[in-house]
PDB file of C-alpha atoms in Angstrom:
ATOM      1  CA  MET A 328      17.444   8.012 -25.292  1.00 39.00           C
ATOM      2  CA  ALA A 329      18.178   6.103 -22.126  1.00 44.00           C
ATOM      3  CA  THR A 330      16.815   7.222 -18.771  1.00 50.00           C
ATOM      4  CA  ILE A 331      19.369   7.180 -15.949  1.00 50.00           C
ATOM      5  CA  CYS A 332      18.242   6.707 -12.358  1.00 53.00           C
ATOM      6  CA  TYR A 333      19.957   5.459  -9.238  1.00 49.00           C
ATOM      7  CA  ALA A 334      19.313   4.433  -5.657  1.00 51.00           C
ATOM      8  CA  TRP A 335      21.592   5.999  -3.051  1.00 48.00           C
ATOM      9  CA  ASP A 336      22.193   3.626  -0.194  1.00 51.00           C
ATOM     10  CA  ASP A 337      23.126   2.237   2.397  1.00 48.00           C
ATOM     11  CA  ALA A 338      24.789   3.269   5.654  1.00 50.00           C
ATOM     12  CA  PRO A 339      23.240   6.544   6.822  1.00 44.00           C
ATOM     13  CA  PHE A 340      26.078   7.260   9.259  1.00 42.00           C
ATOM     14  CA  ALA A 341      29.047   6.437   7.040  1.00 44.00           C
ATOM     15  CA  TRP A 342      30.163  10.070   6.853  1.00 39.00           C
ATOM     16  CA  LEU A 343      29.205  11.346  10.306  1.00 40.00           C
ATOM     17  CA  ASP A 344      32.711  10.519  11.571  1.00 35.00           C
ATOM     18  CA  ALA A 345      34.469   9.929   8.291  1.00 37.00           C
ATOM     19  CA  PRO A 346      35.697   7.267   8.415  1.00 39.00           C
ATOM     20  CA  PHE A 347      36.174   6.900  12.213  1.00 44.00           C
ATOM     21  CA  THR A 348      36.849   9.181  15.138  1.00 47.00           C
ATOM     22  CA  TRP A 349      40.192   8.785  16.878  1.00 44.00           C
ATOM     23  CA  ALA A 350      38.527   6.995  19.808  1.00 53.00           C
ATOM     24  CA  GLU A 351      36.690   4.563  17.534  1.00 51.00           C
ATOM     25  CA  GLY A 352      39.836   3.847  15.537  1.00 54.00           C
ATOM     26  CA  CYS A 353      41.790   3.050  18.703  1.00 58.00           C
ATOM     27  CA  ILE A 354      39.114   0.622  19.906  1.00 58.00           C
ATOM     28  CA  ILE A 355      38.905  -1.149  16.555  1.00 58.00           C
ATOM     29  CA  GLU A 356      42.680  -1.475  16.547  1.00 58.00           C
ATOM     30  CA  LYS A 357      42.436  -3.128  19.976  1.00 60.00           C
ATOM     31  CA  LEU A 358      40.000  -5.692  18.616  1.00 58.00           C
ATOM     32  CA  LEU A 359      42.012  -6.571  15.509  1.00 56.00           C
ATOM     33  CA  ASN A 360      45.624  -6.148  16.623  1.00 57.00           C
ATOM     34  CA  GLY A 361      45.689  -7.804  20.024  1.00 53.00           C
ATOM     35  CA  GLY A 362      48.264 -10.396  19.055  1.00 51.00           C
ATOM     36  CA  GLY A 363      47.842 -13.949  17.798  1.00 50.00           C
ATOM     37  CA  ALA A 364      45.535 -15.267  15.101  1.00 51.00           C
ATOM     38  CA  ILE A 365      42.291 -13.365  14.600  1.00 51.00           C
ATOM     39  CA  SER A 366      39.121 -15.394  15.088  1.00 55.00           C
ATOM     40  CA  SER A 367      35.497 -14.603  15.923  1.00 56.00           C
ATOM     41  CA  TYR A 368      36.085 -16.140  19.368  1.00 58.00           C
ATOM     42  CA  LYS A 369      39.151 -13.959  19.958  1.00 62.00           C
ATOM     43  CA  ILE A 370      37.320 -10.783  18.877  1.00 60.00           C
ATOM     44  CA  ARG A 371      34.382 -11.679  21.113  1.00 63.00           C
ATOM     45  CA  GLU A 372      36.801 -12.206  24.002  1.00 67.00           C
ATOM     46  CA  ARG A 373      38.342  -8.769  23.415  1.00 66.00           C
ATOM     47  CA  LEU A 374      34.878  -7.189  23.141  1.00 66.00           C
ATOM     48  CA  ASP A 375      33.911  -8.602  26.523  1.00 68.00           C
ATOM     49  CA  ALA A 376      37.096  -7.196  28.041  1.00 72.00           C
ATOM     50  CA  LEU A 377      36.423  -3.621  26.871  1.00 71.00           C
ATOM     51  CA  PRO A 378      35.454  -1.034  29.516  1.00 73.00           C
ATOM     52  CA  ASP A 379      31.810   0.074  29.450  1.00 70.00           C
ATOM     53  CA  ASP A 380      32.642   3.496  28.012  1.00 66.00           C
ATOM     54  CA  GLU A 381      34.443   1.925  25.040  1.00 67.00           C
ATOM     55  CA  LYS A 382      31.552  -0.501  24.474  1.00 63.00           C
ATOM     56  CA  GLU A 383      29.252   2.513  24.377  1.00 62.00           C
ATOM     57  CA  ILE A 384      31.407   4.099  21.659  1.00 59.00           C
ATOM     58  CA  LEU A 385      31.153   0.938  19.544  1.00 60.00           C
ATOM     59  CA  ILE A 386      27.399   0.769  20.018  1.00 57.00           C
ATOM     60  CA  LYS A 387      27.124   4.331  18.707  1.00 54.00           C
ATOM     61  CA  LEU A 388      29.301   3.400  15.731  1.00 51.00           C
ATOM     62  CA  PHE A 389      27.472   0.248  14.679  1.00 49.00           C
ATOM     63  CA  VAL A 390      23.866   0.897  15.651  1.00 41.00           C
ATOM     64  CA  ARG A 391      21.220   0.434  12.913  1.00 34.00           C
ATOM     65  CA  LEU A 392      17.476  -0.170  12.851  1.00 35.00           C
ATOM     66  CA  ASP A 393      18.278  -3.881  13.077  1.00 38.00           C
ATOM     67  CA  VAL A 394      21.803  -4.791  14.194  1.00 37.00           C
ATOM     68  CA  ASP A 395      21.982  -8.356  12.849  1.00 38.00           C
ATOM     69  CA  GLU A 396      25.580  -7.859  11.715  1.00 38.00           C
ATOM     70  CA  ILE A 397      26.890  -6.682  15.121  1.00 35.00           C
ATOM     71  CA  GLN A 398      25.494  -8.986  17.791  1.00 36.00           C
ATOM     72  CA  PHE A 399      27.799  -8.510  20.755  1.00 33.00           C
ATOM     73  CA  GLU A 400      25.091  -6.490  22.518  1.00 36.00           C
ATOM     74  CA  LYS A 401      21.295  -6.625  22.216  1.00 37.00           C
ATOM     75  CA  ARG A 402      19.527  -3.445  21.206  1.00 37.00           C
ATOM     76  CA  THR A 403      18.245  -1.428  24.154  1.00 37.00           C
ATOM     77  CA  ASN A 404      16.004   1.607  24.500  1.00 43.00           C
ATOM     78  CA  LYS A 405      19.118   3.738  24.824  1.00 42.00           C
ATOM     79  CA  ASN A 406      20.409   2.367  21.513  1.00 43.00           C
ATOM     80  CA  LYS A 407      17.132   3.405  19.868  1.00 45.00           C
ATOM     81  CA  GLN A 408      17.497   6.908  21.264  1.00 45.00           C
ATOM     82  CA  ILE A 409      21.028   7.164  19.841  1.00 44.00           C
ATOM     83  CA  LEU A 410      19.765   5.900  16.485  1.00 57.00           C
ATOM     84  CA  SER A 411      16.848   8.324  16.442  1.00 63.00           C
ATOM     85  CA  HIS A 412      19.127  11.260  17.197  1.00 67.00           C
ATOM     86  CA  LEU A 413      21.628  10.430  14.454  1.00 68.00           C
ATOM     87  CA  LEU A 414      18.999   9.493  11.911  1.00 68.00           C
ATOM     88  CA  LYS A 415      17.021  12.671  12.534  1.00 73.00           C
ATOM     89  CA  LYS A 416      20.209  14.700  12.090  1.00 74.00           C
ATOM     90  CA  GLU A 417      20.927  12.988   8.767  1.00 72.00           C
ATOM     91  CA  ILE A 418      17.333  13.405   7.587  1.00 73.00           C
ATOM     92  CA  ASP A 419      17.381  17.136   8.333  1.00 76.00           C
ATOM     93  CA  ARG A 420      20.690  17.467   6.473  1.00 72.00           C
ATOM     94  CA  CYS A 421      19.271  15.668   3.413  1.00 69.00           C
ATOM     95  CA  LYS A 422      16.118  17.776   3.454  1.00 69.00           C
ATOM     96  CA  GLN A 423      18.149  20.969   3.513  1.00 68.00           C
ATOM     97  CA  HIS A 424      20.806  19.916   1.014  1.00 61.00           C
ATOM     98  CA  PHE A 425      18.664  18.099  -1.554  1.00 58.00           C
ATOM     99  CA  ALA A 426      15.334  19.857  -0.980  1.00 54.00           C
ATOM    100  CA  LEU A 427      13.652  16.460  -1.027  1.00 55.00           C
ATOM    101  CA  ASN A 428       9.886  16.163  -1.098  1.00 59.00           C
ATOM    102  CA  SER A 429       7.849  13.237   0.180  1.00 59.00           C
ATOM    103  CA  ASN A 430       7.988  11.353  -3.127  1.00 68.00           C
ATOM    104  CA  PHE A 431      11.713  10.657  -2.703  1.00 71.00           C
ATOM    105  CA  TRP A 432      11.794   9.096   0.770  1.00 78.00           C
ATOM    106  CA  GLY A 433      12.251   5.339   1.113  1.00 83.00           C
ATOM    107  CA  MET A 434      13.144   2.745   3.725  1.00 85.00           C
ATOM    108  CA  HIS A 435      15.735  -0.015   3.896  1.00 85.00           C
ATOM    109  CA  PRO A 436      13.912  -2.835   5.728  1.00 86.00           C
ATOM    110  CA  SER A 437      15.851  -5.046   8.126  1.00 82.00           C
ATOM    111  CA  TRP A 438      16.775  -8.631   7.229  1.00 78.00           C
ATOM    112  CA  GLN A 439      13.563 -10.616   6.769  1.00 73.00           C
ATOM    113  CA  ASP A 440      12.824 -13.698   8.863  1.00 71.00           C
ATOM    114  CA  LEU A 441      12.504 -16.569   6.364  1.00 69.00           C
ATOM    115  CA  SER A 442      10.774 -18.804   8.912  1.00 68.00           C
ATOM    116  CA  ASN A 443       8.120 -16.317   9.997  1.00 69.00           C
ATOM    117  CA  GLU A 444       6.400 -13.945   7.602  1.00 73.00           C
ATOM    118  CA  ILE A 445       4.459 -12.295  10.441  1.00 78.00           C
ATOM    119  CA  THR A 446       7.702 -11.421  12.251  1.00 80.00           C
ATOM    120  CA  SER A 447       9.047  -9.630   9.164  1.00 82.00           C
ATOM    121  CA  LYS A 448       5.796  -7.786   8.602  1.00 87.00           C
ATOM    122  CA  THR A 449       5.654  -6.623  12.231  1.00 88.00           C
ATOM    123  CA  ALA A 450       9.286  -5.472  12.196  1.00 87.00           C
ATOM    124  CA  TRP A 451       9.003  -3.676   8.865  1.00 89.00           C
ATOM    125  CA  ALA A 452       5.755  -1.961   9.840  1.00 91.00           C
ATOM    126  CA  TRP A 453       7.415  -0.665  13.020  1.00 89.00           C
ATOM    127  CA  GLU A 454      10.503   0.523  11.124  1.00 87.00           C
ATOM    128  CA  LYS A 455       8.345   2.286   8.540  1.00 89.00           C
ATOM    129  CA  SER A 456       6.273   3.985  11.230  1.00 89.00           C
ATOM    130  CA  GLU A 457       9.380   5.177  13.111  1.00 82.00           C
ATOM    131  CA  PHE A 458      10.933   6.486   9.921  1.00 82.00           C
ATOM    132  CA  GLU A 459       7.773   8.287   8.844  1.00 85.00           C
ATOM    133  CA  ASN A 460       7.555   9.982  12.228  1.00 83.00           C
ATOM    134  CA  MET A 461      10.999  11.445  11.551  1.00 79.00           C
ATOM    135  CA  ILE A 462      10.430  12.540   7.958  1.00 80.00           C
ATOM    136  CA  THR A 463       6.837  13.670   8.691  1.00 81.00           C
ATOM    137  CA  SER A 464       5.590  12.164   5.416  1.00 82.00           C
ATOM    138  CA  PRO A 465       4.832   8.698   3.985  1.00 86.00           C
ATOM    139  CA  ALA A 466       7.741   6.415   3.002  1.00 87.00           C
ATOM    140  CA  LEU A 467       6.672   5.008  -0.347  1.00 89.00           C
ATOM    141  CA  HIS A 468       9.882   3.344  -1.543  1.00 90.00           C
ATOM    142  CA  ALA A 469      11.914   0.355  -0.324  1.00 91.00           C
ATOM    143  CA  ARG A 470      15.105  -1.529  -1.136  1.00 91.00           C
ATOM    144  CA  LEU A 471      16.029  -4.786   0.588  1.00 88.00           C
ATOM    145  CA  HIS A 472      19.252  -5.738   2.337  1.00 80.00           C
ATOM    146  CA  TYR A 473      21.512  -7.858   0.086  1.00 79.00           C
ATOM    147  CA  ILE A 474      18.746  -7.860  -2.580  1.00 85.00           C
ATOM    148  CA  HIS A 475      17.121 -10.531  -0.430  1.00 83.00           C
ATOM    149  CA  LEU A 476      13.906 -11.125  -2.390  1.00 85.00           C
ATOM    150  CA  ARG A 477      11.670 -13.987  -1.314  1.00 87.00           C
ATOM    151  CA  LEU A 478       8.842 -13.946  -3.807  1.00 89.00           C
ATOM    152  CA  PRO A 479       5.925 -13.601  -3.514  1.00 91.00           C
ATOM    153  CA  TYR A 480       6.081 -13.042   0.271  1.00 91.00           C
ATOM    154  CA  THR A 481       8.456 -10.063   0.236  1.00 92.00           C
ATOM    155  CA  TYR A 482       6.353  -8.053  -2.172  1.00 95.00           C
ATOM    156  CA  ARG A 483       3.122  -8.978  -0.401  1.00 94.00           C
ATOM    157  CA  ILE A 484       4.529  -7.661   2.891  1.00 93.00           C
ATOM    158  CA  LEU A 485       5.749  -4.447   1.270  1.00 94.00           C
ATOM    159  CA  GLN A 486       2.264  -3.832  -0.099  1.00 94.00           C
ATOM    160  CA  GLN A 487       0.622  -4.559   3.230  1.00 93.00           C
ATOM    161  CA  ILE A 488       2.727  -1.966   5.047  1.00 94.00           C
ATOM    162  CA  GLY A 489       2.082   0.710   2.434  1.00 94.00           C
ATOM    163  CA  ILE A 490       5.106   0.557   0.119  1.00 93.00           C
ATOM    164  CA  SER A 491       4.279   1.360  -3.509  1.00 93.00           C
ATOM    165  CA  HIS A 492       7.763   1.303  -5.120  1.00 93.00           C
ATOM    166  CA  ASP A 493      10.479  -1.359  -4.767  1.00 93.00           C
ATOM    167  CA  TRP A 494      14.074  -1.075  -6.021  1.00 92.00           C
ATOM    168  CA  SER A 495      15.291  -4.616  -5.226  1.00 93.00           C
ATOM    169  CA  MET A 496      14.759  -6.293  -8.602  1.00 95.00           C
ATOM    170  CA  GLY A 497      18.302  -7.108  -9.664  1.00 94.00           C
ATOM    171  CA  TYR A 498      21.143  -9.550  -9.063  1.00 94.00           C
ATOM    172  CA  PRO A 499      23.355  -9.176  -5.990  1.00 91.00           C
ATOM    173  CA  ASP A 500      26.143 -11.207  -7.621  1.00 93.00           C
ATOM    174  CA  ALA A 501      25.784 -10.512 -11.350  1.00 95.00           C
ATOM    175  CA  ILE A 502      25.286  -7.685 -13.833  1.00 96.00           C
ATOM    176  CA  GLY A 503      22.091  -7.792 -15.846  1.00 95.00           C
ATOM    177  CA  PHE A 504      18.315  -7.667 -15.861  1.00 95.00           C
ATOM    178  CA  ARG A 505      16.732 -10.068 -13.378  1.00 95.00           C
ATOM    179  CA  ALA A 506      13.193  -9.408 -14.608  1.00 94.00           C
ATOM    180  CA  GLY A 507      14.180  -9.383 -18.284  1.00 94.00           C
ATOM    181  CA  THR A 508      13.437  -5.672 -18.657  1.00 94.00           C
ATOM    182  CA  SER A 509      14.994  -2.336 -17.718  1.00 93.00           C
ATOM    183  CA  LYS A 510      11.652  -0.522 -17.491  1.00 92.00           C
ATOM    184  CA  PRO A 511       9.579  -0.071 -14.314  1.00 93.00           C
ATOM    185  CA  PHE A 512       6.545  -2.354 -14.223  1.00 96.00           C
ATOM    186  CA  ILE A 513       3.559  -3.191 -12.015  1.00 96.00           C
ATOM    187  CA  TRP A 514       4.060  -6.433 -10.085  1.00 96.00           C
ATOM    188  CA  TYR A 515       1.517  -9.142 -10.847  1.00 95.00           C
ATOM    189  CA  ASP A 516       0.971 -11.675  -8.037  1.00 94.00           C
ATOM    190  CA  LEU A 517       0.851 -15.006  -9.880  1.00 93.00           C
ATOM    191  CA  GLY A 518      -0.109 -16.918  -6.731  1.00 91.00           C
ATOM    192  CA  LEU A 519      -3.226 -14.826  -6.217  1.00 93.00           C
ATOM    193  CA  GLU A 520      -3.741 -14.079  -9.944  1.00 94.00           C
ATOM    194  CA  LYS A 521      -4.005 -10.427  -9.021  1.00 93.00           C
ATOM    195  CA  CYS A 522      -2.607  -7.155 -10.328  1.00 93.00           C
ATOM    196  CA  THR A 523      -1.079  -5.103  -7.511  1.00 94.00           C
ATOM    197  CA  GLY A 524      -0.257  -1.479  -6.826  1.00 93.00           C
ATOM    198  CA  LEU A 525       3.464  -2.162  -6.360  1.00 96.00           C
ATOM    199  CA  THR A 526       5.767  -0.668  -8.994  1.00 95.00           C
ATOM    200  CA  ILE A 527       9.056  -2.516  -9.511  1.00 95.00           C
ATOM    201  CA  HIS A 528      12.112  -0.510 -10.588  1.00 93.00           C
ATOM    202  CA  PRO A 529      14.720  -2.962 -11.966  1.00 93.00           C
ATOM    203  CA  PHE A 530      18.419  -2.171 -11.590  1.00 93.00           C
ATOM    204  CA  CYS A 531      21.161  -3.733 -13.680  1.00 94.00           C
ATOM    205  CA  ILE A 532      24.433  -3.005 -11.857  1.00 94.00           C
ATOM    206  CA  MET A 533      25.573  -2.271  -8.291  1.00 93.00           C
ATOM    207  CA  ASP A 534      28.904  -1.163  -6.855  1.00 92.00           C
ATOM    208  CA  VAL A 535      29.087  -4.074  -4.365  1.00 92.00           C
ATOM    209  CA  THR A 536      28.349  -6.551  -7.160  1.00 94.00           C
ATOM    210  CA  CYS A 537      31.292  -5.311  -9.198  1.00 95.00           C
ATOM    211  CA  LYS A 538      33.810  -4.968  -6.387  1.00 94.00           C
ATOM    212  CA  ASN A 539      32.963  -7.726  -3.898  1.00 92.00           C
ATOM    213  CA  TYR A 540      31.137 -10.410  -5.871  1.00 94.00           C
ATOM    214  CA  LEU A 541      32.819 -10.182  -9.300  1.00 96.00           C
ATOM    215  CA  ASN A 542      36.181  -8.743  -8.151  1.00 95.00           C
ATOM    216  CA  LEU A 543      36.177  -6.197 -10.963  1.00 95.00           C
ATOM    217  CA  SER A 544      38.402  -3.138 -10.953  1.00 94.00           C
ATOM    218  CA  TYR A 545      36.748   0.261 -10.958  1.00 90.00           C
ATOM    219  CA  ASP A 546      37.949   0.854 -14.541  1.00 92.00           C
ATOM    220  CA  ILE A 547      36.359  -2.370 -15.814  1.00 95.00           C
ATOM    221  CA  SER A 548      33.195  -1.573 -13.830  1.00 95.00           C
ATOM    222  CA  THR A 549      33.025   1.794 -15.594  1.00 93.00           C
ATOM    223  CA  SER A 550      33.375   0.066 -18.961  1.00 93.00           C
ATOM    224  CA  LYS A 551      30.670  -2.503 -18.134  1.00 94.00           C
ATOM    225  CA  ALA A 552      28.228   0.232 -17.149  1.00 93.00           C
ATOM    226  CA  ASN A 553      29.017   2.292 -20.254  1.00 92.00           C
ATOM    227  CA  HIS A 554      28.234  -0.691 -22.471  1.00 92.00           C
ATOM    228  CA  LEU A 555      24.903  -1.201 -20.695  1.00 93.00           C
ATOM    229  CA  LYS A 556      24.037   2.480 -21.093  1.00 91.00           C
ATOM    230  CA  GLN A 557      24.832   2.394 -24.800  1.00 91.00           C
ATOM    231  CA  MET A 558      22.618  -0.650 -25.374  1.00 91.00           C
ATOM    232  CA  LEU A 559      19.773   0.865 -23.375  1.00 90.00           C
ATOM    233  CA  GLN A 560      20.107   4.145 -25.255  1.00 88.00           C
ATOM    234  CA  SER A 561      19.546   2.358 -28.560  1.00 87.00           C
ATOM    235  CA  LEU A 562      16.451   0.653 -27.116  1.00 88.00           C
ATOM    236  CA  GLY A 563      15.037   3.572 -25.149  1.00 88.00           C
ATOM    237  CA  GLY A 564      15.541   1.693 -21.878  1.00 90.00           C
ATOM    238  CA  THR A 565      16.236   2.769 -18.301  1.00 90.00           C
ATOM    239  CA  PHE A 566      19.715   2.515 -16.783  1.00 91.00           C
ATOM    240  CA  CYS A 567      19.160   2.111 -13.053  1.00 90.00           C
ATOM    241  CA  PHE A 568      21.993   1.302 -10.637  1.00 90.00           C
ATOM    242  CA  ILE A 569      22.610   1.108  -6.903  1.00 90.00           C
ATOM    243  CA  PHE A 570      25.544   2.613  -5.078  1.00 87.00           C
ATOM    244  CA  HIS A 571      26.437   3.052  -1.421  1.00 84.00           C
ATOM    245  CA  ASN A 572      27.676   6.292   0.076  1.00 79.00           C
ATOM    246  CA  GLU A 573      30.852   4.531   1.237  1.00 82.00           C
ATOM    247  CA  SER A 574      31.775   3.842  -2.392  1.00 85.00           C
ATOM    248  CA  VAL A 575      32.118   7.562  -3.160  1.00 82.00           C
ATOM    249  CA  SER A 576      34.088   8.341  -0.003  1.00 78.00           C
ATOM    250  CA  ASN A 577      37.500   7.582  -1.576  1.00 77.00           C
ATOM    251  CA  SER A 578      38.327   5.831   1.703  1.00 77.00           C
ATOM    252  CA  PHE A 579      39.527   2.252   2.178  1.00 78.00           C
ATOM    253  CA  PRO A 580      38.298  -0.168   0.887  1.00 84.00           C
ATOM    254  CA  TRP A 581      36.536   1.988  -1.715  1.00 86.00           C
ATOM    255  CA  ARG A 582      39.451   4.201  -2.679  1.00 86.00           C
ATOM    256  CA  GLY A 583      39.290   4.925  -6.424  1.00 88.00           C
ATOM    257  CA  TRP A 584      35.610   4.094  -6.879  1.00 90.00           C
ATOM    258  CA  LYS A 585      34.235   7.639  -6.644  1.00 88.00           C
ATOM    259  CA  ASN A 586      35.013   8.414 -10.279  1.00 89.00           C
ATOM    260  CA  THR A 587      33.360   5.149 -11.335  1.00 91.00           C
ATOM    261  CA  ILE A 588      30.084   6.120  -9.682  1.00 88.00           C
ATOM    262  CA  ILE A 589      30.313   9.596 -11.226  1.00 87.00           C
ATOM    263  CA  GLU A 590      30.815   8.006 -14.662  1.00 90.00           C
ATOM    264  CA  TRP A 591      27.774   5.780 -14.095  1.00 90.00           C
ATOM    265  CA  THR A 592      25.616   8.902 -13.670  1.00 87.00           C
ATOM    266  CA  LYS A 593      26.668  10.391 -17.015  1.00 84.00           C
ATOM    267  CA  LYS A 594      24.824  10.038 -20.290  1.00 79.00           C
ATOM    268  CA  PRO A 595      26.098   7.294 -22.619  1.00 77.00           C
ATOM    269  CA  ASN A 596      28.000   7.886 -25.838  1.00 67.00           C
ATOM    270  CA  ASN A 597      26.016   7.984 -29.065  1.00 61.00           C
ATOM    271  CA  HIS A 598      27.305   4.663 -30.331  1.00 56.00           C
ATOM    272  CA  LEU A 599      27.935   1.155 -29.065  1.00 55.00           C
ATOM    273  CA  ASP A 600      31.507   0.121 -28.206  1.00 54.00           C
TER     274      ASP A 600
END
């Protein structure tokens, strides 16, 4: 039979104010509906014109370990304190609700610097240390932003900072098996001709791939996943997928996708379509 596993990701604060508080919604409306054509310059101009208290609300809304996507304000010590508070709250909730032990915790490293391997290693080591201080146990798993693998450097860095399981082996823009297998395997460093201690867990389908890259409906995405599960069942493979917590919120722009993700978690039928 097929083994079904999944990686739950990505925005840890997506449901803290689901989807936005009234104050946040009003500020976002100011940025997008100020009249005239919308451009990055116009939004930046409106951001600069916001009062300090409204800027503070946006910082709280968008803050992450590495805020590459929202660059209207550089991260400050105060931002880190806000992040730590919210992240700790979410961690405690997960511990209580899911009764997670240390084997289940993983990190989502920030965007890696392609021009400087040392910069990425330093940043990821700091992020891992901060996260482990909050969960009070080792973080052994990782999954990269946008499936941004840069082999062999990415996997070498993950090993060096103490990661033993990676869940990034898949296509960001296609359905299928990037490594040619559905089964977890030990990564072999061809450049160093060396067997490593890093276990790779391939995934074959992701919610963002279906919706944003391939423009598939949630019904077709359900059908695609079912076909994969049926094939893997006949071969004794592993059906591993990635979904984001926003995609099960039934909120725009993911309205209707919750049932798709639920269907992905179910066992396949006993025969191929």
